[in-house]
Amino acid sequence: MDSVAKISSRERAQLFETAEARHTPRIAAPIIEKDFWVCWTLHRLFEVLQFHPQLIFKGGTSLSKVFNVIERFSEDVDLSLSRRDLGFATDRDPEQIGITNKERRRRLDDLTAHCQQAVLNKLLPALRKDFATVLGTSGWTVKLDAADPQTVVFSYPVSDLSGALPYIRPAIRLEMGARSDDWPAVDAELKPYAAEDFPGMFVVPTCKVRTLAAERTFWEKATLLHAEYHRPSDKPSKERLSRHYYDLYCLCRHSIGHQALKSGDLLERVVKHKSLFFAQAWANYDTAKPGTFHLVPPDARVDGLRRDYDAMQAMIFGESPKWDKIIQELKRLEGSINGSIKLTP
């Protein structure tokens, strides 16, 4: 991938624009460009820097780039550091049995602070030094996000594309964290969309990563929607929430979803972890189990989610199911989890 990163912006623009014309389904050139820089960044992190021995790639981008489950462009890169590698094992582990809730919160705050320091003092300078060996010292920046000191923002070199998309920001957010439970994880490969269409332009078109298993992501998404069902009306949801409903819709129609439904122990593990590391009394994680599981949003939130979903259509480059179809499928999935029906592949 470094060979493409080093060519001129005009040459890269020609590559991305030609890939747009050739790729099926059609993907806009600015998305192909950003996808390249996402993959290149992962290549530098996992294969060159080898920044962290237990670094895990997860979230929506992994569903798209590694598992090919969703046809949605996910621009942010969700990464997880091992809390044990940060020194939070045994008597510092927030998951230790027998500690008080107050002590657990103190350890979690301490863990977050250590993650922030690792990002500031290790990741940030390492990225700047490494990226400069390929990109030179101008035309790009790597900075901490002003609102989140665990997130690094890479403003990549923009090509001379003939057309721009206002909703595609020429920057990649590397969202780090250390609270996740990253089991099970698998070794996998990914490649840029441009490399699918023009492999000859890439000396090495693929990148090897360690990623969270998609079955785990299925239950992470499902329990998130369960918590959203119980969200109080005075606590507004985050922006772009509808993407999680779309992602779970795609997962439950895939063999990954059918496999996840056989893993009740994995659901229990996700619920236990969220109850300890992301505790919210209103989330009702104790009811995130067969018989009392909720996926479909309350009626009062449906219209807002529908508008949010309509606004993200430009990010879906494959089949774009109607919102009502997503809700219908999630009702079916909810029934399956609760034991009233069975999904068939």
Short mmCIF file of C-alpha atoms in Angstrom, two decimals:
data_model
loop_
_atom_site.label_atom_id
_atom_site.label_comp_id
_atom_site.label_asym_id
_atom_site.label_seq_id
_atom_site.Cartn_x
_atom_site.Cartn_y
_atom_site.Cartn_z
CA MET A 1 0.00 0.00 0.00
CA ASP A 2 2.94 2.32 0.56
CA SER A 3 3.54 2.41 -3.19
CA VAL A 4 0.15 4.08 -3.73
CA ALA A 5 0.62 6.39 -0.74
CA LYS A 6 3.83 7.69 -2.33
CA ILE A 7 2.52 8.50 -5.82
CA SER A 8 1.38 12.02 -6.68
CA SER A 9 -2.04 13.27 -5.64
CA ARG A 10 -3.01 13.50 -9.31
CA GLU A 11 -2.07 9.86 -9.90
CA ARG A 12 -4.01 8.79 -6.85
CA ALA A 13 -7.01 10.78 -8.04
CA GLN A 14 -6.89 8.98 -11.39
CA LEU A 15 -6.69 5.63 -9.59
CA PHE A 16 -9.65 6.38 -7.31
CA GLU A 17 -11.80 7.87 -10.08
CA THR A 18 -11.13 4.93 -12.38
CA ALA A 19 -11.91 2.53 -9.54
CA GLU A 20 -15.22 4.33 -9.04
CA ALA A 21 -16.15 3.64 -12.65
CA ARG A 22 -15.14 0.00 -12.42
CA HIS A 23 -16.23 -1.08 -8.94
CA THR A 24 -19.41 -3.11 -8.40
CA PRO A 25 -21.41 -1.93 -6.57
CA ARG A 26 -20.49 1.61 -7.50
CA ILE A 27 -18.61 3.51 -4.80
CA ALA A 28 -17.87 7.23 -5.08
CA ALA A 29 -14.22 8.18 -5.57
CA PRO A 30 -13.96 10.19 -2.30
CA ILE A 31 -15.12 7.08 -0.41
CA ILE A 32 -12.61 4.89 -2.27
CA GLU A 33 -9.93 7.42 -1.37
CA LYS A 34 -10.83 7.47 2.32
CA ASP A 35 -11.10 3.68 2.37
CA PHE A 36 -7.55 3.50 1.03
CA TRP A 37 -6.24 5.66 3.86
CA VAL A 38 -8.18 3.62 6.43
CA CYS A 39 -6.52 0.44 5.16
CA TRP A 40 -3.12 2.11 4.90
CA THR A 41 -3.38 3.33 8.49
CA LEU A 42 -4.24 -0.18 9.69
CA HIS A 43 -1.29 -1.52 7.69
CA ARG A 44 1.09 0.87 9.44
CA LEU A 45 -0.40 0.15 12.87
CA PHE A 46 -0.53 -3.64 12.68
CA GLU A 47 2.23 -4.61 10.25
CA VAL A 48 4.86 -1.88 10.52
CA LEU A 49 4.61 -0.25 13.94
CA GLN A 50 3.14 -3.31 15.65
CA PHE A 51 2.12 -0.66 18.15
CA HIS A 52 0.58 -2.85 20.81
CA PRO A 53 0.91 -6.63 21.28
CA GLN A 54 -2.82 -7.09 21.86
CA LEU A 55 -4.24 -4.36 19.61
CA ILE A 56 -7.70 -5.32 18.34
CA PHE A 57 -9.59 -3.89 15.36
CA LYS A 58 -13.35 -3.93 15.89
CA GLY A 59 -16.65 -2.19 15.23
CA GLY A 60 -18.55 -1.39 12.05
CA THR A 61 -15.44 -0.94 9.91
CA SER A 62 -14.40 -4.52 10.68
CA LEU A 63 -17.83 -5.77 9.59
CA SER A 64 -17.37 -4.01 6.28
CA LYS A 65 -13.68 -4.52 5.54
CA VAL A 66 -12.93 -7.92 7.11
CA PHE A 67 -16.20 -9.85 7.15
CA ASN A 68 -18.01 -8.21 4.20
CA VAL A 69 -21.28 -8.34 6.13
CA ILE A 70 -22.39 -4.74 5.64
CA GLU A 71 -22.31 -2.53 2.57
CA ARG A 72 -21.95 0.66 4.53
CA PHE A 73 -18.90 2.88 4.54
CA SER A 74 -17.75 3.19 8.13
CA GLU A 75 -15.22 5.99 8.37
CA ASP A 76 -14.02 5.62 11.95
CA VAL A 77 -11.54 2.99 13.11
CA ASP A 78 -12.41 1.40 16.44
CA LEU A 79 -9.37 -0.05 18.20
CA SER A 80 -8.86 -1.63 21.59
CA LEU A 81 -5.81 -1.88 23.83
CA SER A 82 -5.50 -4.69 26.36
CA ARG A 83 -6.02 -3.42 29.89
CA ARG A 84 -3.65 -6.12 31.11
CA ASP A 85 -0.88 -4.78 28.89
CA LEU A 86 -1.51 -1.38 30.48
CA GLY A 87 -0.89 -2.92 33.89
CA PHE A 88 -4.49 -3.53 34.96
CA ALA A 89 -4.41 -7.18 35.95
CA THR A 90 -4.95 -8.99 39.25
CA ASP A 91 -5.17 -6.38 42.03
CA ARG A 92 -5.76 -3.50 39.58
CA ASP A 93 -8.31 -5.28 37.39
CA PRO A 94 -11.71 -3.52 37.41
CA GLU A 95 -13.28 -6.95 36.93
CA GLN A 96 -11.81 -8.36 40.15
CA ILE A 97 -14.39 -10.23 42.20
CA GLY A 98 -15.31 -8.80 45.58
CA ILE A 99 -14.45 -5.12 45.08
CA THR A 100 -17.02 -2.40 45.77
CA ASN A 101 -18.71 -0.45 43.00
CA LYS A 102 -16.85 2.65 44.18
CA GLU A 103 -13.51 0.86 43.86
CA ARG A 104 -14.49 -0.48 40.44
CA ARG A 105 -15.32 3.03 39.23
CA ARG A 106 -12.00 4.30 40.58
CA ARG A 107 -10.11 1.57 38.71
CA LEU A 108 -12.06 2.26 35.52
CA ASP A 109 -11.23 5.96 35.74
CA ASP A 110 -7.58 5.06 36.32
CA LEU A 111 -7.66 2.71 33.33
CA THR A 112 -9.09 5.44 31.11
CA ALA A 113 -6.38 7.85 32.25
CA HIS A 114 -3.65 5.30 31.46
CA CYS A 115 -5.15 4.70 28.02
CA GLN A 116 -5.15 8.44 27.37
CA GLN A 117 -1.51 8.65 28.39
CA ALA A 118 -0.61 5.74 26.10
CA VAL A 119 -2.32 7.50 23.20
CA LEU A 120 -0.66 10.85 23.96
CA ASN A 121 2.85 9.70 24.84
CA LYS A 122 3.25 6.58 22.69
CA LEU A 123 0.75 6.31 19.85
CA LEU A 124 0.71 9.93 18.73
CA PRO A 125 4.50 10.40 18.37
CA ALA A 126 4.88 6.91 16.88
CA LEU A 127 2.30 7.65 14.17
CA ARG A 128 3.81 11.02 13.33
CA LYS A 129 7.30 9.58 13.01
CA ASP A 130 6.19 6.53 11.04
CA PHE A 131 3.82 8.32 8.66
CA ALA A 132 6.53 10.86 7.81
CA THR A 133 8.78 8.08 6.48
CA VAL A 134 6.22 7.44 3.73
CA LEU A 135 4.32 10.72 3.31
CA GLY A 136 6.99 13.30 4.03
CA THR A 137 6.31 16.11 6.46
CA SER A 138 3.59 18.14 4.74
CA GLY A 139 0.06 17.67 3.42
CA TRP A 140 -1.19 15.66 6.39
CA THR A 141 -1.54 15.91 10.17
CA VAL A 142 -1.98 13.57 13.11
CA LYS A 143 -3.58 15.20 16.15
CA LEU A 144 -5.50 14.36 19.28
CA ASP A 145 -9.22 14.90 19.01
CA ALA A 146 -10.13 18.06 20.90
CA ALA A 147 -13.14 16.44 22.55
CA ASP A 148 -11.74 12.96 23.23
CA PRO A 149 -8.12 12.43 24.35
CA GLN A 150 -8.38 8.72 23.51
CA THR A 151 -9.00 9.50 19.83
CA VAL A 152 -6.38 10.37 17.20
CA VAL A 153 -7.42 12.20 14.03
CA PHE A 154 -5.40 11.56 10.86
CA SER A 155 -6.06 14.23 8.21
CA TYR A 156 -4.76 12.40 5.17
CA PRO A 157 -3.29 13.81 1.93
CA VAL A 158 -6.27 14.68 -0.26
CA SER A 159 -6.08 13.83 -3.96
CA ASP A 160 -7.09 16.14 -6.79
CA LEU A 161 -10.47 14.50 -7.27
CA SER A 162 -12.81 16.16 -9.74
CA GLY A 163 -15.79 15.81 -7.41
CA ALA A 164 -16.11 16.02 -3.64
CA LEU A 165 -18.73 14.72 -1.24
CA PRO A 166 -19.52 17.19 1.55
CA TYR A 167 -20.36 14.43 4.04
CA ILE A 168 -16.98 12.70 3.59
CA ARG A 169 -14.51 14.38 5.90
CA PRO A 170 -10.88 14.00 4.74
CA ALA A 171 -9.87 12.69 8.15
CA ILE A 172 -9.83 9.31 9.89
CA ARG A 173 -10.65 8.95 13.56
CA LEU A 174 -8.69 6.27 15.41
CA GLU A 175 -10.90 5.69 18.43
CA MET A 176 -8.84 3.93 21.07
CA GLY A 177 -10.07 2.40 24.31
CA ALA A 178 -9.10 -0.13 26.95
CA ARG A 179 -12.41 -1.12 28.53
CA SER A 180 -13.42 -3.69 25.94
CA ASP A 181 -13.44 -7.44 26.34
CA ASP A 182 -11.81 -8.61 23.14
CA TRP A 183 -12.64 -12.31 23.16
CA PRO A 184 -12.97 -14.02 20.79
CA ALA A 185 -10.62 -12.44 18.26
CA VAL A 186 -9.35 -13.77 14.94
CA ASP A 187 -6.53 -13.04 12.52
CA ALA A 188 -7.79 -11.67 9.23
CA GLU A 189 -6.89 -9.73 6.09
CA LEU A 190 -8.41 -6.73 4.41
CA LYS A 191 -7.70 -4.73 1.28
CA PRO A 192 -8.68 -1.32 -0.12
CA TYR A 193 -11.47 -1.12 -2.68
CA ALA A 194 -8.95 0.32 -5.14
CA ALA A 195 -6.80 -2.81 -4.76
CA GLU A 196 -9.79 -5.00 -5.65
CA ASP A 197 -10.05 -3.23 -9.00
CA PHE A 198 -6.36 -2.53 -9.68
CA PRO A 199 -4.24 -5.07 -7.77
CA GLY A 200 -1.29 -4.34 -10.04
CA MET A 201 -0.99 -0.85 -8.56
CA PHE A 202 -0.23 -2.37 -5.16
CA VAL A 203 3.00 -4.18 -4.34
CA VAL A 204 1.19 -5.74 -1.37
CA PRO A 205 -2.59 -5.19 -1.70
CA THR A 206 -3.63 -6.72 1.64
CA CYS A 207 -3.14 -5.94 5.30
CA LYS A 208 -3.17 -8.41 8.20
CA VAL A 209 -5.01 -7.41 11.37
CA ARG A 210 -6.21 -8.93 14.61
CA THR A 211 -9.95 -8.35 14.78
CA LEU A 212 -12.87 -9.02 17.07
CA ALA A 213 -14.91 -12.02 15.91
CA ALA A 214 -18.10 -10.96 14.14
CA GLU A 215 -20.23 -13.15 16.42
CA ARG A 216 -19.06 -11.00 19.32
CA THR A 217 -19.90 -7.84 17.38
CA PHE A 218 -23.38 -9.27 16.75
CA TRP A 219 -24.05 -9.43 20.50
CA GLU A 220 -22.35 -6.09 21.13
CA LYS A 221 -24.76 -4.49 18.65
CA ALA A 222 -27.77 -6.41 19.96
CA THR A 223 -27.16 -5.41 23.59
CA LEU A 224 -26.60 -1.81 22.50
CA LEU A 225 -30.07 -1.79 20.90
CA HIS A 226 -31.50 -3.43 24.03
CA ALA A 227 -30.07 -0.59 26.12
CA GLU A 228 -31.40 1.98 23.64
CA TYR A 229 -34.89 0.52 24.01
CA HIS A 230 -34.68 1.35 27.72
CA ARG A 231 -33.06 4.78 27.31
CA PRO A 232 -35.03 7.42 29.28
CA SER A 233 -36.69 10.16 27.24
CA ASP A 234 -34.57 12.83 28.96
CA LYS A 235 -31.32 11.20 27.79
CA PRO A 236 -30.85 11.90 24.06
CA SER A 237 -29.32 9.19 21.90
CA LYS A 238 -26.03 9.66 20.11
CA GLU A 239 -26.00 10.80 16.49
CA ARG A 240 -26.02 8.26 13.66
CA LEU A 241 -27.55 5.61 15.90
CA SER A 242 -29.55 4.10 13.03
CA ARG A 243 -26.38 2.54 11.63
CA HIS A 244 -26.44 -0.03 14.43
CA TYR A 245 -29.95 -1.13 13.44
CA TYR A 246 -28.80 -1.47 9.82
CA ASP A 247 -25.68 -3.41 10.88
CA LEU A 248 -27.65 -5.86 13.01
CA TYR A 249 -30.16 -6.28 10.18
CA CYS A 250 -27.29 -7.33 7.91
CA LEU A 251 -25.73 -9.57 10.55
CA CYS A 252 -28.92 -11.47 11.31
CA ARG A 253 -29.39 -12.24 7.59
CA HIS A 254 -25.84 -13.59 7.36
CA SER A 255 -24.50 -16.98 8.51
CA ILE A 256 -22.60 -15.07 11.20
CA GLY A 257 -25.90 -14.10 12.80
CA HIS A 258 -27.15 -17.68 12.80
CA GLN A 259 -23.90 -18.82 14.39
CA ALA A 260 -24.10 -16.08 17.02
CA LEU A 261 -27.60 -17.17 17.99
CA LYS A 262 -26.15 -20.54 18.98
CA SER A 263 -23.70 -18.83 21.35
CA GLY A 264 -25.78 -18.04 24.41
CA ASP A 265 -22.64 -18.13 26.54
CA LEU A 266 -21.19 -15.32 24.42
CA LEU A 267 -24.30 -13.21 25.02
CA GLU A 268 -23.91 -13.80 28.76
CA ARG A 269 -20.26 -12.74 28.58
CA VAL A 270 -21.13 -9.52 26.72
CA VAL A 271 -23.89 -8.66 29.21
CA LYS A 272 -21.63 -9.32 32.20
CA HIS A 273 -18.86 -7.17 30.74
CA LYS A 274 -21.12 -4.25 29.86
CA SER A 275 -22.75 -4.40 33.29
CA LEU A 276 -19.34 -3.92 34.91
CA PHE A 277 -17.44 -1.72 32.46
CA PHE A 278 -20.23 0.38 30.94
CA ALA A 279 -22.75 0.35 33.76
CA GLN A 280 -25.93 2.40 33.30
CA ALA A 281 -28.82 1.58 35.59
CA TRP A 282 -31.35 2.51 32.92
CA ALA A 283 -29.80 0.13 30.34
CA ASN A 284 -31.40 -2.89 32.05
CA TYR A 285 -28.63 -5.25 31.02
CA ASP A 286 -29.99 -7.79 33.51
CA THR A 287 -32.97 -8.28 31.16
CA ALA A 288 -30.78 -8.69 28.05
CA LYS A 289 -31.49 -12.41 27.96
CA PRO A 290 -33.91 -14.79 26.23
CA GLY A 291 -37.46 -13.96 27.21
CA THR A 292 -36.95 -10.24 27.93
CA PHE A 293 -34.66 -9.07 25.12
CA HIS A 294 -35.57 -5.91 23.18
CA LEU A 295 -34.23 -4.79 19.79
CA VAL A 296 -37.08 -2.82 18.22
CA PRO A 297 -37.10 0.82 19.36
CA PRO A 298 -40.07 2.29 21.24
CA ASP A 299 -42.67 3.98 19.04
CA ALA A 300 -41.63 7.43 20.30
CA ARG A 301 -38.13 7.00 18.82
CA VAL A 302 -38.99 5.41 15.48
CA ASP A 303 -39.51 8.61 13.47
CA GLY A 304 -36.24 10.13 14.68
CA LEU A 305 -34.34 6.96 13.80
CA ARG A 306 -36.03 6.84 10.40
CA ARG A 307 -34.83 10.40 9.67
CA ASP A 308 -31.35 9.50 10.87
CA TYR A 309 -31.34 6.46 8.59
CA ASP A 310 -32.51 8.52 5.61
CA ALA A 311 -29.65 10.96 6.25
CA MET A 312 -27.02 8.18 6.11
CA GLN A 313 -28.13 6.73 2.76
CA ALA A 314 -25.13 8.17 0.95
CA MET A 315 -22.90 5.96 3.10
CA ILE A 316 -24.62 2.75 1.96
CA PHE A 317 -23.18 1.66 -1.37
CA GLY A 318 -24.93 -1.70 -1.70
CA GLU A 319 -28.48 -2.76 -0.99
CA SER A 320 -30.26 -0.10 1.05
CA PRO A 321 -33.21 -1.77 2.75
CA LYS A 322 -36.20 0.34 3.67
CA TRP A 323 -36.36 1.32 7.32
CA ASP A 324 -39.62 -0.59 7.76
CA LYS A 325 -37.93 -3.73 6.44
CA ILE A 326 -35.12 -3.33 8.98
CA ILE A 327 -37.65 -3.03 11.80
CA GLN A 328 -39.57 -6.05 10.50
CA GLU A 329 -36.41 -8.16 10.43
CA LEU A 330 -35.36 -7.03 13.90
CA LYS A 331 -38.80 -7.96 15.22
CA ARG A 332 -38.18 -11.41 13.81
CA LEU A 333 -34.73 -11.55 15.38
CA GLU A 334 -36.08 -10.32 18.71
CA GLY A 335 -38.62 -13.12 18.64
CA SER A 336 -35.91 -15.64 17.85
CA ILE A 337 -33.75 -14.50 20.77
CA ASN A 338 -36.76 -14.64 23.06
CA GLY A 339 -37.53 -18.16 21.92
CA SER A 340 -40.85 -17.65 20.15
CA ILE A 341 -39.57 -18.36 16.63
CA LYS A 342 -36.47 -19.74 14.96
CA LEU A 343 -34.51 -18.03 12.22
CA THR A 344 -33.77 -20.07 9.12
CA PRO A 345 -30.73 -19.35 6.94
#
